[in-house]
Coordinates of C-alpha atoms in Angstrom, one line a residue:
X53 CA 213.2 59.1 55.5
X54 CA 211.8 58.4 52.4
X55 CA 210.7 54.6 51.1
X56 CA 213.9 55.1 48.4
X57 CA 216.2 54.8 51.5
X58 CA 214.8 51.2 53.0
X59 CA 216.9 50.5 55.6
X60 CA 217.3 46.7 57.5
X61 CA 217.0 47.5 61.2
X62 CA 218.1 45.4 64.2
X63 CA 217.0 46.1 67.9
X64 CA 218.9 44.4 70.3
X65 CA 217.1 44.3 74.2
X66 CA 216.5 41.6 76.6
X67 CA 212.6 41.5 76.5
X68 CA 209.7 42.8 74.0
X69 CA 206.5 43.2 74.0
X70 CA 203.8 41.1 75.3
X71 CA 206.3 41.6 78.2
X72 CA 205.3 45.2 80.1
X73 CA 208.0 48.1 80.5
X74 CA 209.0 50.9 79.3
X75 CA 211.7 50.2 77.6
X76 CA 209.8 47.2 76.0
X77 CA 207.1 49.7 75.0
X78 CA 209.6 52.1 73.8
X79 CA 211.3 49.6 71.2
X80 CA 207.7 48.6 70.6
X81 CA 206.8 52.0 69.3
X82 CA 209.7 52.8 67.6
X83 CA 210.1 49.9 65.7
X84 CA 206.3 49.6 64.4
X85 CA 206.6 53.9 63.6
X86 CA 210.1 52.3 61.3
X87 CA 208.0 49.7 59.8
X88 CA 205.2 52.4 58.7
X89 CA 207.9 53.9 57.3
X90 CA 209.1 51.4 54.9
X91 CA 212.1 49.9 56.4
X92 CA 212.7 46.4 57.2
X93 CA 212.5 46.0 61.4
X94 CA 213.7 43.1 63.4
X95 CA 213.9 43.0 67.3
X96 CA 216.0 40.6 68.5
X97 CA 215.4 40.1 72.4
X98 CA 215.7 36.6 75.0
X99 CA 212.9 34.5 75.4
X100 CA 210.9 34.4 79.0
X101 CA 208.2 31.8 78.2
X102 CA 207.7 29.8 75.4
X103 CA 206.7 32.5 73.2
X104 CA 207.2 31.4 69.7
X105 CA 211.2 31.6 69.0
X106 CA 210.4 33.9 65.8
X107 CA 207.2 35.5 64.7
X108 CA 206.1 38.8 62.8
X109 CA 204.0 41.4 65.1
X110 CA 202.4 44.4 63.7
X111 CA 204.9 44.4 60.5
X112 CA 207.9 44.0 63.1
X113 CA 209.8 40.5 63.3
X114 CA 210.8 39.5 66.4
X115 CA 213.7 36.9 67.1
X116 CA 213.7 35.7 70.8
X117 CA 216.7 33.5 71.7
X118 CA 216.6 30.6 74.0
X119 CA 217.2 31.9 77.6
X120 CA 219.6 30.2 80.0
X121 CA 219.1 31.7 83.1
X122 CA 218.3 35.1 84.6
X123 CA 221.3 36.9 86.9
X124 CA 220.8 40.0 88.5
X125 CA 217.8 40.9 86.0
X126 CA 220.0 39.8 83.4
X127 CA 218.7 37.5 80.7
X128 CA 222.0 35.2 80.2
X129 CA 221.2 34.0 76.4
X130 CA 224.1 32.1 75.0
X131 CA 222.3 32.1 71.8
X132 CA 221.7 35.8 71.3
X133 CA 225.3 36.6 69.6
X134 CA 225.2 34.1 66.9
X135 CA 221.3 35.3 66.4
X136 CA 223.0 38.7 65.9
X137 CA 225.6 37.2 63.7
X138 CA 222.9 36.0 61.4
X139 CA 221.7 39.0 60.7
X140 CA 222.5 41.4 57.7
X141 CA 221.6 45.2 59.3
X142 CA 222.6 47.7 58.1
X143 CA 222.1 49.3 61.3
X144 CA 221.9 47.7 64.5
X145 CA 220.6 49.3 67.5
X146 CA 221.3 48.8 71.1
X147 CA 219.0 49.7 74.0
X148 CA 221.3 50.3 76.9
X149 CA 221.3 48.1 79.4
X150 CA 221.3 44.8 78.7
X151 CA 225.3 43.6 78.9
X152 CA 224.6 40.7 76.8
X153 CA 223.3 42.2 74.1
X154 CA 226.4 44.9 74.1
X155 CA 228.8 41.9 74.4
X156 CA 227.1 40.2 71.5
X157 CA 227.7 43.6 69.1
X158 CA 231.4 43.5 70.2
X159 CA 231.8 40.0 69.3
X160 CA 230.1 39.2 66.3
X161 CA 229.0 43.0 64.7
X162 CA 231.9 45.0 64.9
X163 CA 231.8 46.0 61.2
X164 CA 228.7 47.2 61.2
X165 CA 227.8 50.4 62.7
X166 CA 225.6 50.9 65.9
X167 CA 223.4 53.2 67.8
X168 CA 222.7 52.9 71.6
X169 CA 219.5 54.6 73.0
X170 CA 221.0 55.1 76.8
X171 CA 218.0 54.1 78.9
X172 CA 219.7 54.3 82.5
X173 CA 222.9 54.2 84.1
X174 CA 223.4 51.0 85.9
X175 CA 222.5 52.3 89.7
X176 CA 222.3 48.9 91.5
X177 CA 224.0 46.0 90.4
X178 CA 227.4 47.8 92.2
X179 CA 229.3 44.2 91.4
X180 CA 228.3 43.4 88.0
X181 CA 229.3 47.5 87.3
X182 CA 233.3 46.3 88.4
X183 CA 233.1 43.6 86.2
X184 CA 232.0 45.1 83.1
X185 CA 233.0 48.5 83.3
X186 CA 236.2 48.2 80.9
X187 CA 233.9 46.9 78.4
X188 CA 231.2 49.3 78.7
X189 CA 233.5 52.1 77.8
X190 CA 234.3 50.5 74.7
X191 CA 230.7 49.8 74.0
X192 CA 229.9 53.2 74.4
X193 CA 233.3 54.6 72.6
X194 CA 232.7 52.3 69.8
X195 CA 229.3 53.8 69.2
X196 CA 228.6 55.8 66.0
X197 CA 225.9 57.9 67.9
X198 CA 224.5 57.7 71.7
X199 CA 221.2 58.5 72.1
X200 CA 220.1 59.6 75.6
X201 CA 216.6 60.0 76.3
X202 CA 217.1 63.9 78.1
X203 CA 219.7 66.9 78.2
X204 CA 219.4 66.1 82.1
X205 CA 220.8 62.7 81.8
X206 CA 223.8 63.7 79.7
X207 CA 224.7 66.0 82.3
X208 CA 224.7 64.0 85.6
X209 CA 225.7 60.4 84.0
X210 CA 229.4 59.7 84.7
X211 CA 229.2 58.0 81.4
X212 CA 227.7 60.3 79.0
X213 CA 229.8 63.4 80.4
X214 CA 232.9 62.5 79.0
X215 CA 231.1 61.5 75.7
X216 CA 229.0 64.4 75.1
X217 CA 230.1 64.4 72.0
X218 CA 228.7 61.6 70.7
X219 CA 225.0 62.1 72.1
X220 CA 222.2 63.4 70.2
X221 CA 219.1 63.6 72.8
X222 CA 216.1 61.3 71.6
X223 CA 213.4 61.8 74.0
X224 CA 210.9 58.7 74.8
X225 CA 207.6 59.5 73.2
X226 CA 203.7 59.0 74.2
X227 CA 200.5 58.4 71.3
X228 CA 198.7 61.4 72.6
X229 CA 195.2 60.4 70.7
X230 CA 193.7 58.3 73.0
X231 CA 194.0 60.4 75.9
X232 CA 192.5 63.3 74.2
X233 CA 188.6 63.3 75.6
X234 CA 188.8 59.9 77.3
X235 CA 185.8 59.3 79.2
X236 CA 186.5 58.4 83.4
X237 CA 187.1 54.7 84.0
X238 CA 186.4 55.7 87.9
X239 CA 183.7 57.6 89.2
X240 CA 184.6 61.2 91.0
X241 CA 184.9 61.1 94.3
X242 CA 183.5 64.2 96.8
X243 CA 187.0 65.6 96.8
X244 CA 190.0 66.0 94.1
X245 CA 191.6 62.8 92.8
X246 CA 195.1 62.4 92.8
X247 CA 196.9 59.5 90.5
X248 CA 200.0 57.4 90.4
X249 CA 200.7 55.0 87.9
X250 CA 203.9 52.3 87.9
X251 CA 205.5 49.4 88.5
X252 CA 205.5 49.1 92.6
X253 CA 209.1 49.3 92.8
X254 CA 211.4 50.8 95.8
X255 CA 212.3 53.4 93.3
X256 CA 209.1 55.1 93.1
X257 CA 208.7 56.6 96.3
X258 CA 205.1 56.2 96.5
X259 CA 205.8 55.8 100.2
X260 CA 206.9 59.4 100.4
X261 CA 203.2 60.4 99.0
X262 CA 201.4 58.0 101.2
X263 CA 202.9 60.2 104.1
X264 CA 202.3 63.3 102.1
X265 CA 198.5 62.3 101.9
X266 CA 198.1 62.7 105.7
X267 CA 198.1 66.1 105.3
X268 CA 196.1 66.3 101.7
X269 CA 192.2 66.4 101.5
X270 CA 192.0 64.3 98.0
X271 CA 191.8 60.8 97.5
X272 CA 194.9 58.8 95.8
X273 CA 194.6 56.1 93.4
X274 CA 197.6 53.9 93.0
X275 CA 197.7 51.8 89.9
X276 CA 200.4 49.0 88.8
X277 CA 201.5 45.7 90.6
X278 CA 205.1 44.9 92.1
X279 CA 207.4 43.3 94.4
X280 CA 206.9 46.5 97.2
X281 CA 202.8 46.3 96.7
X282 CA 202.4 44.8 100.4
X283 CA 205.0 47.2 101.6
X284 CA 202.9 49.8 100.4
X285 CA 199.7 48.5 101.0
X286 CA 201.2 47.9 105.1
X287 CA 202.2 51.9 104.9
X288 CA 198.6 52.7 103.9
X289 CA 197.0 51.0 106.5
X290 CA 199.6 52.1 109.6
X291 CA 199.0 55.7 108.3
X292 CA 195.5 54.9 108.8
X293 CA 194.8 55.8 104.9
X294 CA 192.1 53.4 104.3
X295 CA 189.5 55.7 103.3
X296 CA 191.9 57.7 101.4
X297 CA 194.4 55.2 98.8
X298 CA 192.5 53.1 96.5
X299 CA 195.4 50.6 94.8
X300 CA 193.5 49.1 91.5
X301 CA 196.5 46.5 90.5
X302 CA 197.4 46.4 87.1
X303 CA 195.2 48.3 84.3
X304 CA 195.1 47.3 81.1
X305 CA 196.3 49.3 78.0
X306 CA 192.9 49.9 77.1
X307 CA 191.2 51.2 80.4
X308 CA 194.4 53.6 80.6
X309 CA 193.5 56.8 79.4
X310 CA 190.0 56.2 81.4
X311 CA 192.1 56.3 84.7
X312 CA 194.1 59.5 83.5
X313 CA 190.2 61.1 83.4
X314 CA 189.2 59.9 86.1
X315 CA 192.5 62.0 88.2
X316 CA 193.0 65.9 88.8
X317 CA 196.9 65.6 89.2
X318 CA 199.2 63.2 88.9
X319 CA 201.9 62.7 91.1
X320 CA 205.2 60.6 90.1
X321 CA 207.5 61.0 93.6
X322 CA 210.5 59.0 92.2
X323 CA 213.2 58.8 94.6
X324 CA 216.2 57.5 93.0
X325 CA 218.3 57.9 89.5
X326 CA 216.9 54.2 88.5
X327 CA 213.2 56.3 87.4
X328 CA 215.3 57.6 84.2
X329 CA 212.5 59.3 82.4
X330 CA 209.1 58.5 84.2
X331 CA 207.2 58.1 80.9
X332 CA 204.2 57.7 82.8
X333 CA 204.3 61.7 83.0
X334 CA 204.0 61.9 79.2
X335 CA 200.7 60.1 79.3
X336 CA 199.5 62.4 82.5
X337 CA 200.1 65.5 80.4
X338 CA 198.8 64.1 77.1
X339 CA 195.3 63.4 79.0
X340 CA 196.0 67.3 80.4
X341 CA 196.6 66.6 84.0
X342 CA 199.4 68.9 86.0
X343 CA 201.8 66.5 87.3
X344 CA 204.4 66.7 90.7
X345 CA 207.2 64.7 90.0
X346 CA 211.0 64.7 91.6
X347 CA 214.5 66.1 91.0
X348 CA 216.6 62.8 90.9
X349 CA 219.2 64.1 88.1
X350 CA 216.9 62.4 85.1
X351 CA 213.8 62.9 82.4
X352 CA 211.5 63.8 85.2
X353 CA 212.5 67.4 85.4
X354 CA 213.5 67.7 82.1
X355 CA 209.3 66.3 81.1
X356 CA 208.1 68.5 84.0
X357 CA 209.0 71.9 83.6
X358 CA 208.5 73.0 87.4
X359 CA 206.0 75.8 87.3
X360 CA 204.6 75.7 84.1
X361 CA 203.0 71.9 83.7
X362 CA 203.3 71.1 87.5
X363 CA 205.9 71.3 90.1
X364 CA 209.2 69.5 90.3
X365 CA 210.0 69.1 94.8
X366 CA 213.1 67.6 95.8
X367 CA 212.9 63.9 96.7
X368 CA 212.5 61.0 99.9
X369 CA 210.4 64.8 101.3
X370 CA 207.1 64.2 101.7
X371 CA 206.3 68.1 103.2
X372 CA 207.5 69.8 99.7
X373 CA 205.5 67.3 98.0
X374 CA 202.4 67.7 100.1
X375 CA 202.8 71.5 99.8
X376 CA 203.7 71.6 95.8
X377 CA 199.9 69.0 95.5
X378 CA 198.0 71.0 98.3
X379 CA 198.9 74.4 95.9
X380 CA 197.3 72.4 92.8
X381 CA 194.5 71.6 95.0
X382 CA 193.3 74.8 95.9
X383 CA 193.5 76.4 92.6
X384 CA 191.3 75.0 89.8
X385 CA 192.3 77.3 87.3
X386 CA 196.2 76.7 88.2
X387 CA 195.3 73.3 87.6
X388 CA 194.0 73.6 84.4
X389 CA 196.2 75.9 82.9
X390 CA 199.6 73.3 84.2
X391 CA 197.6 70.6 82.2
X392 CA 197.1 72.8 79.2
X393 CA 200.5 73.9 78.9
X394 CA 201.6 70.0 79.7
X395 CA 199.4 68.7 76.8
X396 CA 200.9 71.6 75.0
X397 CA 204.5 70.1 75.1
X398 CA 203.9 66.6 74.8
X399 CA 202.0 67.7 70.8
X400 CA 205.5 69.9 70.4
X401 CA 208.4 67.5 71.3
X402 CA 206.7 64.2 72.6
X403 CA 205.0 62.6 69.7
X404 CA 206.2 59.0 68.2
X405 CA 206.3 60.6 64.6
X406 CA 209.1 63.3 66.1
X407 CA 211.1 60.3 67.9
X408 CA 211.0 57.8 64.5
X409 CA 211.9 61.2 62.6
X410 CA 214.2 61.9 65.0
X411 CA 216.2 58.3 65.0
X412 CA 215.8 58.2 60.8
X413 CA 217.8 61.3 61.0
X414 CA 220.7 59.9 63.6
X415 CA 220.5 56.4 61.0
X416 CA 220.5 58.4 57.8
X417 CA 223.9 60.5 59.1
X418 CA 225.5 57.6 61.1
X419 CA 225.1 55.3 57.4
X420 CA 226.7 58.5 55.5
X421 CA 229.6 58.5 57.6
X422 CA 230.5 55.1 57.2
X423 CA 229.1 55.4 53.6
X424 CA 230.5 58.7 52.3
X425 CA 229.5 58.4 48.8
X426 CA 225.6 57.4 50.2
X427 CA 222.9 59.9 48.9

């Protein structure tokens, strides 16, 4: 999109960066790749600490609303709508879930059209779900385009199904540069080096690999921090993996593509539909490593493709993932030619200049449609 067609962009999500995630990291991309691009980006999210209530980062302003309380990982912001109110989009875009930014677009922005990139179902909260169901489906209805992050998702969401319609897939994207040549944060080890990176969260399944790595002569480095990191930890030790499962805690940005170097495959053994896309895999393949990842219905078999970048097992079964990682192990030039062909796709379809390309299309024929007479 050209710098004729300057556009005023509004993100709507609960949390932003210097808070980590990847949704966070997602909007964070996007909307710096919009502001490069000439348009005029706000991101209006709740507030967590006292981070300053408005501030520009990186071109991008950022609006954070006064935060009431937190309910079932809900930021309850009874500030956020008339924050939305206030502004003049002429686009406004939703990052799905976050229920109180949805409600806030019904309420106060109803005139003005919206996107919604569809992160995730909602899988847990079972009881919130009841309560907000009837207004979900008009969120979602009321949508001038839904953006869900794979072809897989569309096709196993209850939600999405019926709407199929109005979805234009939007993959998440990775910067491949600085994992091209990284030099090894870690010293090699006198056998392979397997890697998993994440938050340490039941969904994960990094339990299922510990018991896979009974069986596996590499090492295993776990990197990330969470609420199930002593659970973990506890399964290491009664599997008596001491010598074998290094957990590092949380790595910086920076040191990132160092750890990707310093691994021969990485392994991402989701277990459940909450691990929606599993963008950790993009950054595996951009530093060229094969990856094993799960079937759980989402982006990580749609990222993987089994049998050509690495090997998609079914999940909560850690024999097919022990056997799918001991074949990766015992063929160097399997290995390398899975990481080649991974790189490969993440420079084809993966790149943040596709996905800002990619939305500045969805914007340019959403505002036409409203707009009929617009260039």
């Amino acid at each position: 999109m050209s710098h004729e067609h300057k556009l005023r962009i509004v993100h709507v999500y609960k949390d932003y960066h210097p808070i980590i995630g990847g949704i966070e990291n997602h909007i964070k991309t996007l909307a710096e790749r919009q502001v490069e691009a000439g348009h005029d980006v706000t991101v209006l999210v709740t507030n967590p600490r006292r981070l300053p209530p408005v501030e520009r980062v990186n071109g991008v302003r950022v609006i954070r609303a006064a935060r009431l309380a937190t309910l079932t990982s809900t930021p309850i912001s009874p500030t956020l709508p008339f924050l939305l109110r206030r502004q003049r989009p002429d686009i406004t875009h939703l990052h799905f879930p976050y229920p109180i930014g949805e409600i806030s677009q019904l309420l106060v922005g109803r005139r003005r059209p919206y996107v919604i990139t569809y992160h995730s179902d909602v899988v847990r909260q079972k009881q919130l779900l009841r309560l907000y169901e009837p207004l979900l489906w008009r969120i979602l209805r009321g949508a001038a385009r839904i953006l869900p992050t794979s072809e897989r998702y569309v096709t196993t969401s209850p939600y999405l199904t019926p709407l199929r319609r109005q979805c234009t897939v939007i993959p998440l994207s990775v910067d491949p540069l600085p994992f091209q040549n990284a030099q090894p944060l870690l010293q090699g080890a006198d056998c392979p080096t397997l890697l998993f990176v994440g938050r340490h969260r039941y969904y994960k399944g990094l339990d299922d690999l510990l018991r896979a790595m009974v069986h596996l002569p590499a090492r295993l480095l776990v990197a990330g921090d969470g609420p199930v990191r002593a659970d973990w930890e506890a399964e290491a030790d009664r599997l008596e993996l001491g010598h074998k499962v290094r957990f590092l805690g949380t790595i910086s940005d920076e040191d990132l593509p160092g750890l990707y170097a310093s691994a021969d495959i990485f392994v991402l053994p989701a277990n459940s539909r909450t691990e929606a896309f599993g963008k950790v895999l993009l950054e595996a393949m951009a530093a060229d490593l094969p990856c094993v990842t799960t079937e759980v219905g989402t982006g990580t078999s749609f990222v993987v493709e089994d049998g050509v970048s690495g090997y998609v097992v079914p999940p909560r079964d850690a024999a097919s993932l022990a056997t799918a990682i001991a074949r990766l192990l015992e063929d160097d030039e399997l290995r390398q030619k899975m990481g080649r062909a991974g790189r490969r796709r993440v420079l084809a379809e993966f790149t943040p200049e596709l996905m800002e390309a990619r939305v500045a299309r969805v914007y340019r024929e959403v505002i036409v449609q409203q707009n009929p007479g617009t260039p």
